[in-house]
Coordinates of C-alpha atoms in Angstrom, one line a residue:
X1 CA 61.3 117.3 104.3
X2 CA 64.3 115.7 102.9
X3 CA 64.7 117.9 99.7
X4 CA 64.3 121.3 102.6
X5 CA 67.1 119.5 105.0
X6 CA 68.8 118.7 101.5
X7 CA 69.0 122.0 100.0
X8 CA 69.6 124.2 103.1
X9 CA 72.7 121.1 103.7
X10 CA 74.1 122.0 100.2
X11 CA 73.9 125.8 100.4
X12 CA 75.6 125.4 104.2
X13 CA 78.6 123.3 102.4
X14 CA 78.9 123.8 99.1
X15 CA 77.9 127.3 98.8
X16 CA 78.9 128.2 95.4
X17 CA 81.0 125.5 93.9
X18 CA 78.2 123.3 93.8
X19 CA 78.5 122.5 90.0
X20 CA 80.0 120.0 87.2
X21 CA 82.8 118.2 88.5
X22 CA 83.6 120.8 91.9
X23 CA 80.4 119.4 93.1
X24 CA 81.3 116.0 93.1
X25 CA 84.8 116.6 94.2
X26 CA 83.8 118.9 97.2
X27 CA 80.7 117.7 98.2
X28 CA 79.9 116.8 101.7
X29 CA 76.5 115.4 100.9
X30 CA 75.5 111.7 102.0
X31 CA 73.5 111.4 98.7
X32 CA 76.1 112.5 96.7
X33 CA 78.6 110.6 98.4
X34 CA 77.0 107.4 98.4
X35 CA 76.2 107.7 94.5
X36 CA 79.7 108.1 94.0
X37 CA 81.0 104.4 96.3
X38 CA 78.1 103.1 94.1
X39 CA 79.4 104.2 91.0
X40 CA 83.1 103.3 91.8
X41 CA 81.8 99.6 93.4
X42 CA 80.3 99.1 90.2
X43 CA 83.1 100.1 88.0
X44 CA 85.8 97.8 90.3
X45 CA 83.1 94.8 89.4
X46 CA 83.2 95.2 86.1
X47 CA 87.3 95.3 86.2
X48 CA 87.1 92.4 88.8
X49 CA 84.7 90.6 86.5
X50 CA 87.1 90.9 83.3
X51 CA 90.0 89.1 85.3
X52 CA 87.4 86.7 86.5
X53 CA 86.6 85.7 83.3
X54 CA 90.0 85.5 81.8
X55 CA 90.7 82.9 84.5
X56 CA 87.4 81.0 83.4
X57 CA 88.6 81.5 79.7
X58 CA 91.8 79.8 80.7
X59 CA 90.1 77.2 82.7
X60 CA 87.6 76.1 79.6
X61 CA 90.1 73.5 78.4
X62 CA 92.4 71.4 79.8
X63 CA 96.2 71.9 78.8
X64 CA 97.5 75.7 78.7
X65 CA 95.6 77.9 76.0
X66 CA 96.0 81.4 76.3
X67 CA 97.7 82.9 79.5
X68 CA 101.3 81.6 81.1
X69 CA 101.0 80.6 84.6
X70 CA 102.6 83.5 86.0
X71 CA 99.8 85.7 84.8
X72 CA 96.9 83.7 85.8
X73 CA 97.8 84.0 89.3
X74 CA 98.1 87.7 88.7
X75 CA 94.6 87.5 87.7
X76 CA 93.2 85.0 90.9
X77 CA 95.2 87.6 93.3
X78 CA 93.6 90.9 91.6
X79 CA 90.3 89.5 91.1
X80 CA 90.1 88.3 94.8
X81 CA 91.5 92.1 96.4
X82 CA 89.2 93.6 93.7
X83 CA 85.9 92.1 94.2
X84 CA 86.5 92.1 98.0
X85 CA 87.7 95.8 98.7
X86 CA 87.0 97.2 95.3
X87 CA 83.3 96.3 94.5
X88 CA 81.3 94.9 97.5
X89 CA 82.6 97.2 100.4
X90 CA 82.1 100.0 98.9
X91 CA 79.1 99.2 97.2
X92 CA 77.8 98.6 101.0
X93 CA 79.3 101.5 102.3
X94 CA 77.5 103.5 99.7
X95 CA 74.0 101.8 100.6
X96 CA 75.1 103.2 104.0
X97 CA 75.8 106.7 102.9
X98 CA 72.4 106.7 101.6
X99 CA 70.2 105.0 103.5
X100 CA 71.4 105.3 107.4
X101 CA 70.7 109.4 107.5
X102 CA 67.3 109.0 105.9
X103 CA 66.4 105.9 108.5
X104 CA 67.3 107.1 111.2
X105 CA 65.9 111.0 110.2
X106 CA 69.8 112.4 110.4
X107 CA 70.0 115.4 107.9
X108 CA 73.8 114.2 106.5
X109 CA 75.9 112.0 108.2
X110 CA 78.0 113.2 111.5
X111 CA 81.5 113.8 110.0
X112 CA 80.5 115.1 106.0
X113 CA 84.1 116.4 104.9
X114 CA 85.8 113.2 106.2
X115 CA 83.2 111.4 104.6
X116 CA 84.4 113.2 101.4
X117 CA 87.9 112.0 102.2
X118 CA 87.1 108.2 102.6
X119 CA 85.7 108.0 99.6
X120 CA 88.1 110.0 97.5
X121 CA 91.5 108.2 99.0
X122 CA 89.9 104.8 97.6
X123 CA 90.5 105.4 93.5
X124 CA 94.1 106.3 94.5
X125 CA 94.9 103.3 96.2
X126 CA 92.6 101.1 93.6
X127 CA 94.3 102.8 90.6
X128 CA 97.8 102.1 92.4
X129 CA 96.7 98.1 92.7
X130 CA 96.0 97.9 89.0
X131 CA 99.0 99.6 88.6
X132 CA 101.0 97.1 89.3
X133 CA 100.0 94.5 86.7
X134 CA 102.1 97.2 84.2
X135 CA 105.3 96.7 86.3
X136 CA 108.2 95.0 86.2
X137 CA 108.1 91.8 87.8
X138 CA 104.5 91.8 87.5
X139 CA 101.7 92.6 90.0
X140 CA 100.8 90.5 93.3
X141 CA 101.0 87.1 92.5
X142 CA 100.6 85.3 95.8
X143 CA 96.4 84.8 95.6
X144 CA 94.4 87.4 97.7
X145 CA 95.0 85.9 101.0
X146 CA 99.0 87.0 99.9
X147 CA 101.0 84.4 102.3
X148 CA 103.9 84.5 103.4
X149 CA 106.6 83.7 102.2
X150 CA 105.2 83.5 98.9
X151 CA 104.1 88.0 99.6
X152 CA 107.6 88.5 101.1
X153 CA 110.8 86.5 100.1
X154 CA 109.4 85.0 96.5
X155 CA 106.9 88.0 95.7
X156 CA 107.4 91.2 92.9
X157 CA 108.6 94.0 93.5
X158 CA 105.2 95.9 93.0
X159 CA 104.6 94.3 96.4
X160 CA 105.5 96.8 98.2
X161 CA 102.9 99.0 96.1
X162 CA 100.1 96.8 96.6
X163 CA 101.1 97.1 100.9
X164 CA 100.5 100.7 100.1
X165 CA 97.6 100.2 98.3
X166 CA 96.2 98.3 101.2
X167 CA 97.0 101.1 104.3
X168 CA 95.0 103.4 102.1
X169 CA 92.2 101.3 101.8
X170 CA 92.2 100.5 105.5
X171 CA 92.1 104.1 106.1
X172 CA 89.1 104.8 104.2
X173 CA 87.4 101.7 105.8
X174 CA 88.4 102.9 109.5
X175 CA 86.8 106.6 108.8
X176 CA 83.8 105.6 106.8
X177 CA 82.8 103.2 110.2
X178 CA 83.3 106.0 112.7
X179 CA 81.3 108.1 110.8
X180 CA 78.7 105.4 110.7
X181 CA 78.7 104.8 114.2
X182 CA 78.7 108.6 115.0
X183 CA 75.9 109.5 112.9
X184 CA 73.6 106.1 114.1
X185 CA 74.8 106.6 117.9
X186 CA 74.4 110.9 117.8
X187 CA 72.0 111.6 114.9
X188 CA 68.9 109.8 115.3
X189 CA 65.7 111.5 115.5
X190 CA 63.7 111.7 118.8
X191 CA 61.9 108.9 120.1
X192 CA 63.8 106.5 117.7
X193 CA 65.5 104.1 120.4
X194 CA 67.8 101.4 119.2
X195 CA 65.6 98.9 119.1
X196 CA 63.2 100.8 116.9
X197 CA 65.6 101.2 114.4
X198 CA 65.7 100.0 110.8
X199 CA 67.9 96.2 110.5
X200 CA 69.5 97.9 107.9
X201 CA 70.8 100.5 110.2
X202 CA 71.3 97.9 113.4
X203 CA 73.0 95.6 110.6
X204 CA 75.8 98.6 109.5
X205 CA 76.2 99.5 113.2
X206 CA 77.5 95.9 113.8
X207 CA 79.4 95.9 110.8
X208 CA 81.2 99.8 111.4
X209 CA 82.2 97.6 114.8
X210 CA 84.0 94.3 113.0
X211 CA 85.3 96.8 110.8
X212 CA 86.6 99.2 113.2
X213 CA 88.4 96.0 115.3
X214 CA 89.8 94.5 112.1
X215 CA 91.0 96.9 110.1
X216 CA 94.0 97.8 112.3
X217 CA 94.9 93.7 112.1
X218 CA 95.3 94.0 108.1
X219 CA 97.3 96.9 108.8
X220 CA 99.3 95.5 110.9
X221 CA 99.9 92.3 108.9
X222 CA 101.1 93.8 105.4
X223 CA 103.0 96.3 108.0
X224 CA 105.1 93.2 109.2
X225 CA 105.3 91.9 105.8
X226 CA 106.8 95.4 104.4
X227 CA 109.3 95.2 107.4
X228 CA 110.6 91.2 106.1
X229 CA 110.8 92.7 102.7
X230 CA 112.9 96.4 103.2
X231 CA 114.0 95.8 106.7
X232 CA 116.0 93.1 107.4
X233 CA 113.5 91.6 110.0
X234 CA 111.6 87.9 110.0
X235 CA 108.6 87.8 110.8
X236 CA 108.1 85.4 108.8
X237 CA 110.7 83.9 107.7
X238 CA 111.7 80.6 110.0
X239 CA 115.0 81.0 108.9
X240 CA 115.7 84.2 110.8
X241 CA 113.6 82.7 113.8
X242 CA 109.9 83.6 112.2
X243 CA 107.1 81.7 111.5
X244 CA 105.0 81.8 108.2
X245 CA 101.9 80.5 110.5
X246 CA 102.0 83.7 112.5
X247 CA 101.0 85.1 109.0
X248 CA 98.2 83.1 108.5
X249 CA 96.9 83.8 112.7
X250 CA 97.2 87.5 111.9
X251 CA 95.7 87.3 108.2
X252 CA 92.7 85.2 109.4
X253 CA 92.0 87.1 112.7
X254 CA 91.5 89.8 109.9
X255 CA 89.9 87.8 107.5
X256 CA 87.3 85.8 108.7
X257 CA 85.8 88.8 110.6
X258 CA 85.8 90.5 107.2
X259 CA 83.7 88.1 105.4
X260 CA 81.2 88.9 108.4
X261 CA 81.5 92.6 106.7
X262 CA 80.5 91.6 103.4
X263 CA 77.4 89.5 104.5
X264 CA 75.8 91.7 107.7
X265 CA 74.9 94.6 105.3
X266 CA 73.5 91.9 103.5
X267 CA 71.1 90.7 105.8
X268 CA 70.4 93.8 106.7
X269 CA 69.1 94.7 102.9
X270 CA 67.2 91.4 102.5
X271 CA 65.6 92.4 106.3
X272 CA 63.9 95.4 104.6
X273 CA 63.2 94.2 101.3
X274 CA 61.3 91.3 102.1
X275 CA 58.7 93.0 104.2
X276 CA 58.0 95.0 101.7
X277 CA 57.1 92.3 99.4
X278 CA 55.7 89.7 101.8
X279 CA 53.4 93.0 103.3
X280 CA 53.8 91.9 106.5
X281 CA 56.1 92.8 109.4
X282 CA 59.6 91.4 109.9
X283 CA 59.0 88.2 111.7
X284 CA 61.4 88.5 115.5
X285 CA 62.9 91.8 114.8
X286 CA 64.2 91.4 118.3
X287 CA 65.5 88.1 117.2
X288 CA 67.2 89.2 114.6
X289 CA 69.5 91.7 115.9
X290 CA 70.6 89.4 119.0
X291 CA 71.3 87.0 115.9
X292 CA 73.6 89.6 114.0
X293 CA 75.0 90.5 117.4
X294 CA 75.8 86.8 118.2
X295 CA 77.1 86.9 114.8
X296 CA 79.8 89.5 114.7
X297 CA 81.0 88.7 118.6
X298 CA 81.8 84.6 116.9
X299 CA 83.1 85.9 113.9
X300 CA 86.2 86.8 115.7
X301 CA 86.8 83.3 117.6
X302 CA 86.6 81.2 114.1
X303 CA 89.8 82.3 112.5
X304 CA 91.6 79.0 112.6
X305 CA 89.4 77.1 110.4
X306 CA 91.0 78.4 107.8
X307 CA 94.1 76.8 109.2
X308 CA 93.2 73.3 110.0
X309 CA 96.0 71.7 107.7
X310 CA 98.9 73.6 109.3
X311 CA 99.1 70.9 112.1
X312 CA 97.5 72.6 115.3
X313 CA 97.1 70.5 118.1
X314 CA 93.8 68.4 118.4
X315 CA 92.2 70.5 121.2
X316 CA 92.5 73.8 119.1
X317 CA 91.4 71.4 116.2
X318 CA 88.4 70.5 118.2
X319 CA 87.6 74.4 119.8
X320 CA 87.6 75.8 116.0
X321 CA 85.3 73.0 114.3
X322 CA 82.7 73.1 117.3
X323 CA 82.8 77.0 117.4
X324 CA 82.5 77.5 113.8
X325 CA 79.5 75.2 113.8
X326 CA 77.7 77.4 116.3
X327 CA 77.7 80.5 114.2
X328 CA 75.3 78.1 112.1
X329 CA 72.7 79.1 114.6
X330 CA 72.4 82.6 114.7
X331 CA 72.2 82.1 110.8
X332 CA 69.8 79.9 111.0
X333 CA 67.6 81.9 113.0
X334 CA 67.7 84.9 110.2
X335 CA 67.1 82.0 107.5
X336 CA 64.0 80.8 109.9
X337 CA 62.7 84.6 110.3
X338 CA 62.9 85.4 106.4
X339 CA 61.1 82.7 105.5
X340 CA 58.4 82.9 108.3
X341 CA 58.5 86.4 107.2
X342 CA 56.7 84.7 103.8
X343 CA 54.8 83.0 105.4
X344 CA 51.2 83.5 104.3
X345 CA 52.2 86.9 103.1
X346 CA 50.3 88.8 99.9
X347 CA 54.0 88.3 98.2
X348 CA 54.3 89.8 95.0
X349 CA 57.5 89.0 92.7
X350 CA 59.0 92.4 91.6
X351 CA 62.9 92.4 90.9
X352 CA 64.3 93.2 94.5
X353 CA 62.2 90.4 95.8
X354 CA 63.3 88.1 93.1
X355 CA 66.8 89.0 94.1
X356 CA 66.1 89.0 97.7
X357 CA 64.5 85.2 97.4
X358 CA 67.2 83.7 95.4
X359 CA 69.8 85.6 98.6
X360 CA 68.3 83.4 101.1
X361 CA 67.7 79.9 99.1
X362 CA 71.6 80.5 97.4
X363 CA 73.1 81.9 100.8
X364 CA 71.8 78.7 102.5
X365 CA 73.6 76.7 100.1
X366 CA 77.0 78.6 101.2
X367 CA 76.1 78.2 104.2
X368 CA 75.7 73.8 104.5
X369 CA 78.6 74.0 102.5
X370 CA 80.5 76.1 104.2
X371 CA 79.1 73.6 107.8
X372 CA 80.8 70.7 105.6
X373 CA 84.1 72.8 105.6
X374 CA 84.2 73.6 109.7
X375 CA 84.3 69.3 110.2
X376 CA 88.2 69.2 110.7
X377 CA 88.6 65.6 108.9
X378 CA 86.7 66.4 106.2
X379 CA 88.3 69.4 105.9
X380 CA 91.6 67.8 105.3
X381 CA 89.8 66.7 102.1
X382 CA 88.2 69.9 100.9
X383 CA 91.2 72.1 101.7
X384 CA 92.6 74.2 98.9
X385 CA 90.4 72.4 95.9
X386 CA 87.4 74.0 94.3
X387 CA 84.8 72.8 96.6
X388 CA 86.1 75.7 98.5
X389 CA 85.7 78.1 95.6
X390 CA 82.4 77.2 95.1
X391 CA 81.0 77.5 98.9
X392 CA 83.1 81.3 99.6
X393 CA 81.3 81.9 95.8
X394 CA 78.4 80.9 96.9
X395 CA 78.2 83.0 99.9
X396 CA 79.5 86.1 98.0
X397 CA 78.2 86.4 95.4
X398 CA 74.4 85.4 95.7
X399 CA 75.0 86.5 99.0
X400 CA 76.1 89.8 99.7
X401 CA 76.2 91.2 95.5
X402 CA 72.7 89.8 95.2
X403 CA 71.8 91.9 98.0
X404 CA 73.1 94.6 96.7
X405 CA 71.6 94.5 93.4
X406 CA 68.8 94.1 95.1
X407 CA 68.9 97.2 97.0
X408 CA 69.6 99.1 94.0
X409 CA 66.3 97.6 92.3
X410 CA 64.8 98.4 95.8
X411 CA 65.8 102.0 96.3
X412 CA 66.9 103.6 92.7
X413 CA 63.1 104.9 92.2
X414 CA 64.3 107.0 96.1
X415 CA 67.4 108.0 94.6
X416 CA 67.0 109.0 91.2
X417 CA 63.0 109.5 90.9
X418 CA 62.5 107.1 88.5
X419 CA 61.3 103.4 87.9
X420 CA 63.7 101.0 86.4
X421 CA 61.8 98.5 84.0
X422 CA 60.1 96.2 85.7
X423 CA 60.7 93.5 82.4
X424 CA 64.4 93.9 82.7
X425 CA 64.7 93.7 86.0
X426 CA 63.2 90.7 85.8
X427 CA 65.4 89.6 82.8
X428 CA 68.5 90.7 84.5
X429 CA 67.2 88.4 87.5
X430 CA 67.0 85.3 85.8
X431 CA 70.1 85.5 83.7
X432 CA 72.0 86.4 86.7
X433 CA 70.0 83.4 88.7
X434 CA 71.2 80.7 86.0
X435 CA 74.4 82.2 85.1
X436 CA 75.5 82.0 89.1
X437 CA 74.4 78.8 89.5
X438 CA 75.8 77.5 86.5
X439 CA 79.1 78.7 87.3
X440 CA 79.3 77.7 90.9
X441 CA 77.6 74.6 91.3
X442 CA 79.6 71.8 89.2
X443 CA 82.4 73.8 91.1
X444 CA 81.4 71.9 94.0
X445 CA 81.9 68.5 92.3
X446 CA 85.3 69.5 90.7
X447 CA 86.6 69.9 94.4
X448 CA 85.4 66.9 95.7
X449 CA 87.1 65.1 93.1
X450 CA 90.2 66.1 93.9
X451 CA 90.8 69.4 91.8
X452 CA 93.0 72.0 93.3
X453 CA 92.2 75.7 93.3
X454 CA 94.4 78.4 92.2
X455 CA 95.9 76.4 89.0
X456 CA 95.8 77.1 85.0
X457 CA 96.2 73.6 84.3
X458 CA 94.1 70.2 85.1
X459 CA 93.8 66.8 84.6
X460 CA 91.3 65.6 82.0
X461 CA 88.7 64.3 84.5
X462 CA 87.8 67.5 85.4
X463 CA 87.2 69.0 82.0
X464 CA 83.2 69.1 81.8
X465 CA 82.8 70.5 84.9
X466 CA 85.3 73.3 84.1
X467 CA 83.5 73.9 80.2
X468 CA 80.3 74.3 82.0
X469 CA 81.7 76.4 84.2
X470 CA 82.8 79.0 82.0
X471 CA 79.9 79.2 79.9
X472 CA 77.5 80.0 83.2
X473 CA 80.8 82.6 84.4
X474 CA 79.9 84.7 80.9
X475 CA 76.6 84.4 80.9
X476 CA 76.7 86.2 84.7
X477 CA 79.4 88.7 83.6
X478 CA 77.3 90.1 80.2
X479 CA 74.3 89.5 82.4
X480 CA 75.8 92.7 85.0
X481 CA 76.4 94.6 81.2
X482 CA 72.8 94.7 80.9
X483 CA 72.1 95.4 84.5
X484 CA 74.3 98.8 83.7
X485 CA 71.7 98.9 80.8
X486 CA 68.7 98.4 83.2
X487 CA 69.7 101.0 85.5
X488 CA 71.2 104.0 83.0
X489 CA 67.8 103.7 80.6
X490 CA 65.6 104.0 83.9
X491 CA 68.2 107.2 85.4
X492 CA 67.5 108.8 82.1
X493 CA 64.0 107.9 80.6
X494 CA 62.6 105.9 83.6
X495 CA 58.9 106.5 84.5
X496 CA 58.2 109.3 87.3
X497 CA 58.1 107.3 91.0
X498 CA 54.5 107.9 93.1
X499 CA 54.9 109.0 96.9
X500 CA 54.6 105.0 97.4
X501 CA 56.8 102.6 95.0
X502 CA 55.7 99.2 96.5
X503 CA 52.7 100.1 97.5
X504 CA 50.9 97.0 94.9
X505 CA 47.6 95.6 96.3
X506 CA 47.7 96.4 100.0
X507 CA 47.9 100.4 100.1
X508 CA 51.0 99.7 102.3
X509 CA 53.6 102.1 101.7
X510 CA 57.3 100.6 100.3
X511 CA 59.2 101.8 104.0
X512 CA 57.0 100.2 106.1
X513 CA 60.1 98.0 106.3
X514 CA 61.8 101.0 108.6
X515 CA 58.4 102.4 110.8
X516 CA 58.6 106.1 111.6
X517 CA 60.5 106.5 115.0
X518 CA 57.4 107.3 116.6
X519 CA 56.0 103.6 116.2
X520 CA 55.5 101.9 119.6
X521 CA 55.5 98.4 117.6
X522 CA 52.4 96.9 120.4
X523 CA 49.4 97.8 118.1
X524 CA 49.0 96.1 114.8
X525 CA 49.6 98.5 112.1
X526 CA 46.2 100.0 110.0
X527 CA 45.7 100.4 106.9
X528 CA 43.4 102.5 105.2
X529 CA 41.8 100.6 102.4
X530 CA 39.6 103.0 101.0
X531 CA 41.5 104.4 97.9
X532 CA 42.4 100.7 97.0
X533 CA 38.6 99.7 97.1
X534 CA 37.7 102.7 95.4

């Protein structure tokens, strides 16, 4: 059905420029489309990775080796904006692409040529932040979060490129979730009601939301800051009768919703994945979308506990702690239903599951940490040293890039046809498993003894930690060489997919994850056991 809706789509649109490099210029397909965020996420990781590990390079030894100061906050700033809007949004956004029409039984998605445009604006404005490491004065050096006034009256003048830089992304963010929320709200097949649908699907349609409400913030914000810079006015500049901790409201009422988009997809990925594997239906479906709901709605009323040092008064000390802490239950209850999910399962161990197992033990980590960080005292303590570092890493990066390695595992023999090797999935697993942790755990007892984040230099205490550090931040970064590896030798010379991947012991088949829309979910699925037997 897919390759009839797929064909008669590309003769509709493409007609007959649908070859070499017209096809992926022009092309209003969703499969074509999402290849290409894939393909451009991965390529901003790889970029986002080098600068990561020049700071780790720096960081190996005490004393300053190989990069002046100046630079290696270039590098924390790029790496940040990079990783963030360069590899895992679009990486999810191009899961999304691919996915959300064939789940909820959508031939493309609703608005195809603006989908064309939202991902083509994004290597303009990505090749524009790069850019500006190669000007003069330097690229952003302000850290990602890009304060004020360290972004406005102290920053480069490629600032005002990397403002740019960020309307354009913002842009493409804004039309990719309308035509997420189009195509989920208008496109779905018959019979397929909400609550029948996929989490992956219910997990995007939250996210397109947070997106959609936080987007214009960000826009806003580096708007003000281009107006303190060119135009005489102070925002944020107390000496002209602004305030630098309006920046921070406004970044954060951004920000903290956003990490919320880099971690719903997430779940949503894990929700079908583990299924699969465990051969067993999602424990509390139900449960799980009022949880990512609940989520997305408290993301928004968090922001200032990112703030707690700036001196706010005790009561909106006391509202941000104890409301921060309560987004620890909805988690909780997807951590609960993943595992009970397990439960007495017929699990089998392939790479997505691997991937998908090590998400929820790692992202549980970020998560007590990250409980440890909403206590306002002890926050005092934590603030701004690498304790912090290590819990946002924690949550990131075996957190929502696990996931989406995991969902490539998971879906490439769908896309391409092909089986990656089993073997080197499983070698890629564990090298990324160890190579994480590595990195980011003695990161968390750096920052509790005292070290700050964001500096080239430290004291001598703090040496060990840092050396192991850096040997577990290369081992993950060659590790994601040979996950390119993994994926290009099964694309070209992978063994043919069956009708049904996952299907192992049980005869169940992989998408049982996302039931037909025609499922009315009160009888117990069957199975037909009689060509396993046989």
């Amino acid at each position: 059905m897919n390759a009839v809706l797929e064909s008669s789509h590309d003769a509709h649109h493409h007609g007959p420029v649908n070859t070499g490099l017209k096809r992926w210029l022009f092309t209003t397909n969703h499969k074509d489309i999402g290849t290409l965020y894939l393909w451009f996420s991965f390529s901003m990781f790889l970029i986002g990775g080098v600068l990561a590990l020049i700071i780790r390079t720096e960081l190996f030894q005490p004393g300053l080796q190989f990069i002046e100061p100046e630079f290696f906050n270039q590098m924390t700033t790029n790496h940040g904006l990079i990783m963030v809007f360069g590899a895992i949004m679009p990486a999810f956004v191009g899961l999304a692409n691919w996915m959300v029409p064939l789940m909820v039984g959508a031939p493309d998605m609703a608005l195809p040529r603006m989908n064309n445009l939202s991902f083509w604006i994004l290597p303009f404005a990505f090749t524009m932040i790069i850019s500006t490491l190669f000007m003069p004065g330097g690229g952003p050096n302000f850290g990602w979060t890009f304060y004020a006034p360290l972004s406005t009256t102290y920053a480069p003048d490629s600032v005002t490129f990397f403002i740019f830089a960020v309307h354009i992304m913002g842009a493409s963010s804004i039309m990719g979730s309308i035509n997420i929320i189009a195509t989920i709200l208008n496109m779905r097949a018959p019979g397929m009601t909400l609550m029948k649908m996929p989490l992956f699907v219910w997990t995007w349609l939250i996210t397109a939301y947070l997106l959609l409400a936080v987007m214009p913030v960000l826009a806003g914000v580096v708007t003000m800051m281009l107006f303190d810079i060119h135009f005489g006015t102070s925002f944020f500049n107390a000496a002209g009768g602004g305030d630098p901790v309006m920046f921070q409201h406004i970044f954060w009422f951004f920000g903290h919703p956003e990490v919320y988009i880099m971690i719903l997809p997430a779940f949503g990925v894990v929700s079908q994945i583990i299924p699969t594997f465990a051969r067993k239906r999602l424990f509390g479906y139900d449960s799980m979308v009022y949880a990512t709901s609940s989520i997305a709605f408290l993301s928004f009323i968090v922001w200032a506990h990112h703030m707690f040092t700036v001196g706010m008064p005790l009561a909106g000390q006391l509202f941000f702690m104890y409301a921060t802490m309560i987004i620890a239950v909805p988690t909780g209850v997807k951590v609960f239903n993943w595992v009970s999910t397990m439960w007495q399962g017929s699990m089998t161990f392939e790479t997505p599951m691997l991937f998908s197992i090590a998400f929820v033990i790692l992202f549980t980590i970020g998560g007590f940490s990250g409980l440890m960080l909403a206590i306002t005292p002890a926050d005092y303590q934590y603030h701004d040293t690498y304790f912090v570092v290590a819990h946002f890493h924690y949550v990131l990066v075996p957190g929502a890039l696990f996931s989406i390695i995991a969902a490539v595992y998971y879906w490439l023999p769908k896309w391409c046809g092909r089986m990656y090797d089993e073997s080197l999935g499983k070698i890629h697993f564990w090298l990324s498993f160890i190579g994480v942790n590595v990195t980011f755990f003695p990161q968390h007892f750096s920052g509790l003894a005292g070290m700050p984040r964001r500096v080239p230099d430290y004291a001598m205490q703090f040496a060990d930690f840092n050396m192991i550090s850096s040997v577990g931040a290369f081992l993950f970064g060659f590790s994601q060489v040979f996950f390119l590896y993994v994926i290009i030798k099964a694309i070209k010379s992978g063994q043919p997919a069956s009708d049904r991947v996952w299907e192992g012991a049980h005869g169940l088949e992989w998408t049982i994850a996302s039931p037909a829309p025609y499922h009315t979910f009160t009888e117990p699925p069957v199975f037909d056991d009689s060509e396993v037997h046989s």
